Tab-separated table of C-alpha atoms and ligand atoms in Angstrom:
chain	number	residue	atom	x	y	z
A	1	MET	CA	31.300	2.796	7.783
A	2	ARG	CA	30.390	6.240	6.434
A	3	ILE	CA	29.925	8.984	9.000
A	4	LEU	CA	28.689	12.520	8.421
A	5	GLY	CA	30.184	15.011	10.906
A	6	ILE	CA	28.559	18.333	11.847
A	7	GLU	CA	30.345	21.074	13.817
A	8	SER	CA	28.953	24.449	14.953
A	9	SER	CA	30.189	25.020	18.517
A	10	ALA	CA	31.689	28.504	17.975
A	11	ASP	CA	32.264	30.509	14.791
A	12	ASP	CA	33.264	27.764	12.347
A	13	SER	CA	30.553	25.796	10.549
A	14	GLY	CA	31.796	22.380	9.440
A	15	ILE	CA	30.507	19.450	7.434
A	16	ALA	CA	32.631	16.356	6.794
A	17	LEU	CA	32.088	12.878	5.431
A	18	ILE	CA	34.495	10.064	6.258
A	19	GLU	CA	34.721	6.418	5.357
A	20	ALA	CA	36.421	4.439	8.107
A	21	GLU	CA	37.237	0.867	9.094
A	22	GLY	CA	39.256	-1.120	11.602
A	23	GLY	CA	38.285	0.309	15.007
A	24	PHE	CA	40.591	2.094	17.481
A	25	GLY	CA	43.974	0.466	16.840
A	26	PRO	CA	46.657	-0.182	14.225
A	27	GLU	CA	44.078	-1.501	11.730
A	28	PHE	CA	42.210	1.787	11.657
A	29	ARG	CA	42.055	3.519	8.256
A	30	PHE	CA	39.893	6.354	7.058
A	31	SER	CA	39.501	8.654	4.125
A	32	ALA	CA	38.020	12.108	4.253
A	33	LEU	CA	35.539	12.117	1.361
A	34	ALA	CA	34.431	15.667	2.133
A	35	HIS	CA	35.758	18.285	4.536
A	36	GLU	CA	34.095	21.694	4.404
A	37	VAL	CA	34.557	24.594	6.810
A	38	ALA	CA	33.001	28.069	6.630
A	39	THR	CA	34.769	30.491	8.958
A	40	GLN	CA	32.685	33.437	10.035
A	41	ARG	CA	34.050	36.934	10.110
A	42	HIS	CA	33.596	38.484	13.525
A	43	ALA	CA	36.518	40.915	13.280
A	44	GLU	CA	34.258	43.957	13.313
A	45	TYR	CA	32.740	42.907	16.667
A	46	GLY	CA	36.063	41.999	18.332
A	47	GLY	CA	34.651	38.615	19.360
A	48	ILE	CA	31.851	36.137	18.723
A	49	PHE	CA	28.233	37.165	19.305
A	50	PRO	CA	26.366	33.892	19.899
A	51	ASN	CA	23.142	34.877	18.148
A	52	VAL	CA	24.902	36.358	15.136
A	53	ALA	CA	27.050	33.214	14.925
A	54	LYS	CA	23.969	30.968	15.266
A	55	ASN	CA	22.299	32.632	12.274
A	56	GLU	CA	25.472	32.191	10.243
A	57	HIS	CA	25.500	28.469	11.062
A	58	ILE	CA	21.849	28.189	10.036
A	59	LYS	CA	22.815	29.731	6.688
A	60	ASN	CA	26.167	27.951	6.197
A	61	LEU	CA	25.453	24.355	7.221
A	62	PRO	CA	22.910	23.664	4.413
A	63	LEU	CA	25.262	25.266	1.855
A	64	LEU	CA	28.221	23.133	2.922
A	65	PHE	CA	25.979	20.082	3.063
A	66	GLU	CA	24.647	20.639	-0.487
A	67	LYS	CA	28.189	20.989	-1.764
A	68	MET	CA	29.081	17.644	-0.177
A	69	GLN	CA	25.881	15.970	-1.349
A	70	LYS	CA	26.533	16.809	-4.991
A	71	ARG	CA	29.496	14.453	-4.832
A	72	PHE	CA	28.142	11.957	-2.291
A	73	PRO	CA	24.363	11.750	-2.549
A	74	GLU	CA	23.994	8.413	-0.684
A	75	LYS	CA	22.971	8.441	2.972
A	76	PRO	CA	25.735	7.759	5.526
A	77	ASP	CA	25.611	5.007	8.174
A	78	ALA	CA	25.483	7.515	11.017
A	79	ILE	CA	25.560	11.236	11.815
A	80	ALA	CA	27.941	12.711	14.401
A	81	VAL	CA	27.148	16.137	15.809
A	82	THR	CA	28.897	18.361	18.364
A	83	THR	CA	26.649	18.859	21.417
A	84	GLY	CA	29.175	20.746	23.610
A	85	PRO	CA	31.096	22.437	25.011
A	86	GLY	CA	30.577	25.695	23.142
A	87	LEU	CA	28.051	28.461	22.653
A	88	GLU	CA	24.612	26.947	23.159
A	89	PRO	CA	22.738	28.882	20.431
A	90	CYS	CA	25.448	27.759	17.977
A	91	LEU	CA	25.359	24.154	19.187
A	92	TRP	CA	21.575	24.077	18.700
A	93	ALA	CA	21.989	25.130	15.051
A	94	GLY	CA	24.076	21.995	14.403
A	95	ILE	CA	21.812	19.768	16.492
A	96	SER	CA	18.638	20.875	14.672
A	97	PHE	CA	20.361	20.273	11.350
A	98	ALA	CA	21.417	16.768	12.485
A	99	GLN	CA	17.894	16.023	13.715
A	100	ARG	CA	16.377	16.943	10.348
A	101	LEU	CA	18.851	14.772	8.441
A	102	ALA	CA	18.412	11.859	10.846
A	103	SER	CA	14.661	11.925	10.436
A	104	ASN	CA	14.855	12.173	6.615
A	105	TRP	CA	17.424	9.413	6.290
A	106	ARG	CA	16.467	7.309	9.325
A	107	VAL	CA	20.091	6.901	10.425
A	108	PRO	CA	21.406	6.874	14.016
A	109	VAL	CA	23.077	9.886	15.642
A	110	VAL	CA	26.165	10.120	17.855
A	111	SER	CA	26.449	13.053	20.260
A	112	VAL	CA	30.086	14.226	20.220
A	113	ASN	CA	32.098	16.192	22.770
A	114	HIS	CA	34.014	18.828	20.800
A	115	LEU	CA	37.101	18.439	23.025
A	116	GLU	CA	37.326	14.738	22.250
A	117	GLY	CA	37.365	15.820	18.600
A	118	HIS	CA	40.553	17.843	19.184
A	119	ILE	CA	42.102	14.915	21.089
A	120	ILE	CA	41.358	12.332	18.383
A	121	MET	CA	42.487	14.706	15.627
A	122	SER	CA	45.970	14.913	17.126
A	123	MET	CA	46.169	11.103	17.285
A	124	ILE	CA	45.766	10.849	13.502
A	125	GLU	CA	48.673	10.423	11.101
A	126	ASN	CA	48.436	11.569	7.464
A	127	VAL	CA	45.305	13.541	8.206
A	128	SER	CA	45.792	15.748	5.157
A	129	GLN	CA	46.236	12.788	2.820
A	130	SER	CA	43.510	10.565	1.494
A	131	LEU	CA	44.237	7.617	3.784
A	132	GLY	CA	44.606	8.479	7.455
A	133	LYS	CA	45.489	6.152	10.327
A	134	LEU	CA	46.338	6.387	14.014
A	135	HIS	CA	49.856	7.299	15.097
A	136	ALA	CA	51.681	4.518	16.919
A	137	PHE	CA	51.634	5.761	20.530
A	138	GLU	CA	51.272	4.469	24.050
A	139	PHE	CA	48.876	5.305	26.872
A	140	PRO	CA	48.667	7.064	29.302
A	141	VAL	CA	48.159	10.060	27.040
A	142	LEU	CA	48.136	13.583	28.419
A	143	ALA	CA	46.188	16.106	26.300
A	144	LEU	CA	46.769	19.850	26.546
A	145	LEU	CA	43.628	21.412	25.100
A	146	ILE	CA	44.083	25.100	24.370
A	147	SER	CA	41.507	27.121	22.488
A	148	GLY	CA	39.323	30.210	22.641
A	149	GLY	CA	36.902	28.554	25.040
A	150	ASN	CA	39.011	25.975	26.893
A	151	THR	CA	42.321	25.418	28.612
A	152	GLN	CA	42.500	21.938	30.099
A	153	LEU	CA	44.923	19.151	30.897
A	154	VAL	CA	43.216	15.829	30.287
A	155	LEU	CA	44.540	12.361	31.102
A	156	ALA	CA	43.529	9.313	29.035
A	157	ARG	CA	44.742	6.083	30.659
A	158	GLU	CA	43.054	4.135	27.860
A	159	ALA	CA	41.293	4.887	24.578
A	160	MET	CA	38.143	7.047	24.801
A	161	HIS	CA	38.226	7.482	28.615
A	162	TYR	CA	39.175	10.844	30.051
A	163	GLU	CA	39.963	12.503	33.370
A	164	VAL	CA	40.266	16.295	33.518
A	165	ILE	CA	43.236	16.882	35.842
A	166	GLY	CA	43.412	20.671	35.500
A	167	LYS	CA	41.686	23.584	33.843
A	168	THR	CA	41.582	27.352	33.748
A	169	ARG	CA	39.921	29.076	36.668
A	170	ASP	CA	39.027	32.138	34.580
A	171	ASP	CA	39.906	32.981	30.961
A	172	ALA	CA	40.920	30.411	28.364
A	173	VAL	CA	44.380	31.026	26.928
A	174	GLY	CA	42.949	31.802	23.462
A	175	GLU	CA	40.609	34.332	25.052
A	176	ALA	CA	43.648	35.999	26.675
A	177	PHE	CA	45.393	36.147	23.265
A	178	ASP	CA	42.217	37.681	21.775
A	179	LYS	CA	41.895	40.271	24.563
A	180	VAL	CA	45.568	41.263	24.401
A	181	ALA	CA	45.173	41.670	20.630
A	182	ARG	CA	42.218	43.967	21.199
A	183	MET	CA	44.220	46.082	23.684
A	184	LEU	CA	46.883	46.464	20.994
A	185	GLY	CA	44.281	47.491	18.414
A	186	LEU	CA	44.470	44.229	16.454
A	187	PRO	CA	41.490	42.409	14.884
A	188	TYR	CA	39.773	39.208	16.054
A	189	PRO	CA	40.863	36.379	16.182
A	190	GLY	CA	43.822	37.870	17.973
A	191	GLY	CA	46.007	34.787	18.488
A	192	PRO	CA	47.707	34.794	15.083
A	193	GLU	CA	48.080	38.617	15.220
A	194	VAL	CA	49.799	38.585	18.625
A	195	ALA	CA	51.984	35.678	17.458
A	196	ASN	CA	53.053	37.705	14.395
A	197	LEU	CA	54.052	40.710	16.495
A	198	ALA	CA	55.973	38.461	18.890
A	199	ARG	CA	57.827	36.853	15.987
A	200	ARG	CA	58.871	40.278	14.716
A	201	ALA	CA	60.297	41.190	18.132
A	202	ARG	CA	62.326	37.951	18.082
A	203	GLU	CA	63.553	38.507	14.533
A	204	ALA	CA	64.608	42.069	15.368
A	205	GLY	CA	66.298	40.936	18.601
A	206	ALA	CA	64.383	43.674	20.503
A	207	PRO	CA	65.460	43.924	24.189
A	208	PRO	CA	63.138	42.237	26.724
A	209	LEU	CA	60.551	44.191	28.720
A	210	PRO	CA	60.216	43.675	32.492
A	211	PRO	CA	58.716	40.173	32.887
A	212	LEU	CA	54.953	39.678	33.076
A	213	PRO	CA	53.556	37.340	35.764
A	214	ARG	CA	53.360	33.556	35.195
A	215	PRO	CA	50.070	32.905	37.036
A	216	MET	CA	49.820	29.730	39.158
A	217	LEU	CA	53.156	28.460	37.868
A	218	HIS	CA	54.362	27.438	41.300
A	219	GLU	CA	51.091	26.092	42.696
A	220	HIS	CA	50.955	22.341	43.128
A	221	ASN	CA	47.961	21.652	40.956
A	222	PHE	CA	47.319	21.526	37.216
A	223	ASP	CA	44.950	24.488	37.002
A	224	PHE	CA	45.604	27.660	35.043
A	225	SER	CA	44.623	31.320	35.304
A	226	PHE	CA	45.063	33.880	32.548
A	227	SER	CA	43.017	36.866	33.673
A	228	GLY	CA	45.832	38.264	35.874
A	229	LEU	CA	48.264	38.032	32.965
A	230	LYS	CA	45.804	39.896	30.764
A	231	THR	CA	45.441	42.648	33.408
A	232	ALA	CA	49.229	42.899	33.705
A	233	VAL	CA	49.372	43.515	29.932
A	234	LEU	CA	46.791	46.291	30.314
A	235	ARG	CA	48.847	47.920	33.124
A	236	ALA	CA	52.005	47.724	30.980
A	237	ILE	CA	50.166	49.446	28.111
A	238	GLU	CA	48.812	52.169	30.414
A	239	ALA	CA	52.278	52.822	31.860
A	240	GLN	CA	53.866	53.003	28.394
A	241	GLU	CA	51.149	55.345	27.119
A	242	ARG	CA	52.303	57.884	29.705
A	243	ILE	CA	55.704	57.809	27.978
A	244	GLU	CA	54.672	57.499	24.312
A	245	TYR	CA	51.287	57.911	22.664
A	246	PRO	CA	50.388	56.292	20.359
A	247	LEU	CA	52.420	53.208	21.279
A	248	SER	CA	55.356	52.439	18.989
A	249	ASP	CA	55.338	49.265	16.902
A	250	THR	CA	58.506	48.182	18.705
A	251	PHE	CA	56.818	48.321	22.115
A	252	LYS	CA	53.758	46.411	20.828
A	253	GLN	CA	56.034	43.709	19.431
A	254	GLN	CA	58.060	43.479	22.667
A	255	LEU	CA	54.861	43.243	24.735
A	256	ALA	CA	53.355	40.580	22.449
A	257	ARG	CA	56.554	38.537	22.774
A	258	GLU	CA	56.598	38.852	26.572
A	259	PHE	CA	52.916	37.844	26.753
A	260	GLU	CA	53.414	34.853	24.449
A	261	GLU	CA	56.424	33.733	26.487
A	262	ALA	CA	54.539	34.055	29.795
A	263	ALA	CA	51.601	32.020	28.429
A	264	ALA	CA	53.935	29.392	26.929
A	265	ASP	CA	55.939	29.099	30.177
A	266	VAL	CA	52.856	28.259	32.217
A	267	LEU	CA	51.410	25.839	29.644
A	268	VAL	CA	54.686	23.999	29.059
A	269	LYS	CA	55.843	23.784	32.695
A	270	LYS	CA	52.470	22.552	33.973
A	271	THR	CA	52.325	19.982	31.174
A	272	ILE	CA	55.793	18.652	32.038
A	273	ARG	CA	54.866	18.475	35.720
A	274	ALA	CA	51.706	16.506	34.856
A	275	VAL	CA	53.761	14.128	32.691
A	276	GLU	CA	55.966	13.388	35.705
A	277	GLU	CA	53.062	13.070	38.152
A	278	TYR	CA	50.981	10.699	35.982
A	279	GLY	CA	53.780	8.885	34.124
A	280	ALA	CA	52.356	9.860	30.722
A	281	SER	CA	54.031	8.178	27.729
A	282	THR	CA	52.525	10.534	25.173
A	283	VAL	CA	51.495	14.192	25.152
A	284	LEU	CA	49.233	15.701	22.553
A	285	THR	CA	47.912	19.183	22.050
A	286	GLY	CA	44.861	20.450	20.212
A	287	GLY	CA	42.572	23.465	19.855
A	288	GLY	CA	43.116	26.782	18.073
A	289	VAL	CA	46.036	27.947	20.244
A	290	SER	CA	47.971	24.756	19.445
A	291	ALA	CA	48.496	26.338	16.002
A	292	ASN	CA	50.873	28.754	17.770
A	293	GLU	CA	54.388	28.207	16.425
A	294	PHE	CA	56.186	29.355	19.570
A	295	ILE	CA	54.091	27.219	21.941
A	296	ARG	CA	54.531	24.209	19.625
A	297	SER	CA	58.293	24.633	19.505
A	298	ARG	CA	58.542	25.064	23.305
A	299	LEU	CA	56.456	21.910	23.830
A	300	THR	CA	58.488	19.971	21.250
A	301	ALA	CA	61.794	20.895	22.906
A	302	SER	CA	60.671	20.203	26.495
A	303	LEU	CA	58.997	16.893	25.672
A	304	GLU	CA	61.983	15.724	23.663
A	305	GLU	CA	64.157	16.450	26.689
A	306	ALA	CA	61.697	14.519	28.908
A	307	GLY	CA	61.744	11.575	26.445
A	308	VAL	CA	57.984	11.690	25.862
A	309	ALA	CA	56.272	11.302	22.486
A	310	PHE	CA	54.519	14.451	21.267
A	311	LEU	CA	51.568	14.453	18.879
A	312	VAL	CA	50.200	17.552	17.212
A	313	CYS	CA	48.100	17.807	14.075
A	314	PRO	CA	48.834	20.016	11.051
A	315	ARG	CA	47.918	23.629	11.799
A	316	GLU	CA	44.909	23.707	9.476
A	317	PHE	CA	43.285	20.934	11.539
A	318	SER	CA	44.012	22.535	14.946
A	319	THR	CA	41.052	24.876	14.685
A	320	ASP	CA	37.419	23.760	14.694
A	321	ASN	CA	36.306	21.397	11.939
A	322	ALA	CA	33.811	18.606	11.340
A	323	LEU	CA	36.367	15.992	10.333
A	324	MET	CA	37.349	15.491	13.966
A	325	ILE	CA	33.673	15.182	14.909
A	326	ALA	CA	33.096	12.503	12.259
A	327	LEU	CA	36.175	10.603	13.537
A	328	VAL	CA	34.918	10.570	17.142
A	329	GLY	CA	31.484	9.638	15.765
A	330	TYR	CA	32.985	6.583	14.077
A	331	PHE	CA	34.750	5.302	17.225
A	332	ARG	CA	31.662	5.936	19.368
A	333	ALA	CA	29.333	4.349	16.783
A	334	LEU	CA	31.425	1.158	16.979
A	335	ARG	CA	30.584	1.113	20.703
A	336	ASN	CA	26.894	1.617	19.904
A	337	GLU	CA	26.898	4.937	21.718
A	338	PHE	CA	23.963	6.456	19.871
A	339	THR	CA	21.512	9.078	21.109
A	340	ALA	CA	17.907	9.273	19.959
A	341	PRO	CA	17.673	12.447	17.811
A	342	GLU	CA	14.928	13.912	20.026
A	343	ASP	CA	17.163	13.469	23.107
A	344	LEU	CA	20.094	15.472	21.700
A	345	MET	CA	20.855	18.408	24.000
A	346	ALA	CA	23.264	21.324	23.647
A	347	ASP	CA	25.449	21.627	26.748
A	348	GLY	CA	27.716	24.680	26.743
A	349	ASN	CA	29.786	23.196	29.599
A	350	LEU	CA	29.803	19.553	28.509
A	351	LYS	CA	32.520	17.667	30.433
A	352	LEU	CA	34.884	15.041	29.081
A	353	CYS	CA	34.596	11.602	30.713
B	401	KG4	O1	39.693	25.888	18.728
B	401	KG4	P1	39.292	27.197	18.157
B	401	KG4	O2	39.278	27.314	16.658
B	401	KG4	O3	37.852	27.602	18.632
B	401	KG4	C1	37.436	28.162	19.834
B	401	KG4	O4	37.721	27.658	20.916
B	401	KG4	O5	36.711	29.198	19.695
B	401	KG4	O6	40.282	28.298	18.780
B	401	KG4	C2	40.212	29.654	18.453
B	401	KG4	C3	41.231	30.375	19.334
B	401	KG4	C4	41.144	31.891	19.264
B	401	KG4	O7	41.189	32.407	20.590
B	401	KG4	C5	42.388	32.284	18.463
B	401	KG4	O8	42.876	33.576	18.786
B	401	KG4	C6	43.360	31.205	18.896
B	401	KG4	O9	42.565	30.020	18.932
B	401	KG4	N1	44.470	31.039	17.941
B	401	KG4	C7	45.763	31.285	18.275
B	401	KG4	C8	46.525	31.066	17.093
B	401	KG4	N2	45.657	30.681	16.098
B	401	KG4	C9	44.413	30.668	16.646
B	401	KG4	N3	46.318	31.675	19.429
B	401	KG4	C10	47.662	31.855	19.444
B	401	KG4	N4	48.439	31.676	18.377
B	401	KG4	C11	47.945	31.287	17.182
B	401	KG4	N5	48.739	31.113	16.129
């Protein structure tokens, strides 16, 4: 089956074409015929402006599509498009594009939850090679989804069924990284910038700063909160600016490291607690923040100690892309879960179920 994937939930426009067979299991095989992503540049705004991003998607999607179509002019068997969660104006850009293609080609459409895309992506082995398959893993699977818009712990007791067991009560962890970066005068997206500073502090063996809070670490639930941590970073900057102005590079690096460690502590400890509570056999992580080296290494070490399998996709597939949308589209198409093109709806808060 050939599936065209379309992604436009935030600031990355994506078009992908896959050919897949075998269903959800060991027989599954797919090849990525096309995989195009156009990343917008929002550095000068310090964040994403939904209407600016929407116009970029409207411009980018047809360009990426034409590039793909030069090599693969035939119509696919189905179209998969992200309908949420995300920024609604952006989601509508992808949906309208899918609707036009569906009506020209007369092919069915699958409405895809972006978060399921990140989950499925981490279940894939050899994703960067021409023939991908599913990792061998066991359910229940616990997914830690960490991105600019989401921070959730999701339990899958079986394939394609999800229960959200915890989520952030305020900022997403990626949003906290982005805001801390802005406070330190670094460009958007801030995650990789903060991670770089933190790495330098570790390499230099800089002494630790007084610890930042680990919000909700000791509460007996699986929810998160990052806005207090972000405010604590602001207070630390204000206090230091009374001593030195402008801030030294050393202090910025020490603060970035302390922030990254506080965020990692909460994410890792809550994940381990959820593993114990739900008897998960496998943990996976996905979303932009899962590209973070330090968080990955902390998760790897703790899950190895707990004797639980850990799945994470190559860094270049952690951020938003249409390949993951096409993959979910394939598995959902096999279950005949199609939506009439005129019924497609953008839902900024779409839940996993
Ligand atoms: O999944 P994603 O591409 O899309 C959105 O949810 O918007 O995630 C983007 C987020 C941004 O907040 C970015 O700062 C963060 O992922 N991010 C990182 C790293 N790379 C990207 N955060 C921490 N460390 C990184 N290495």
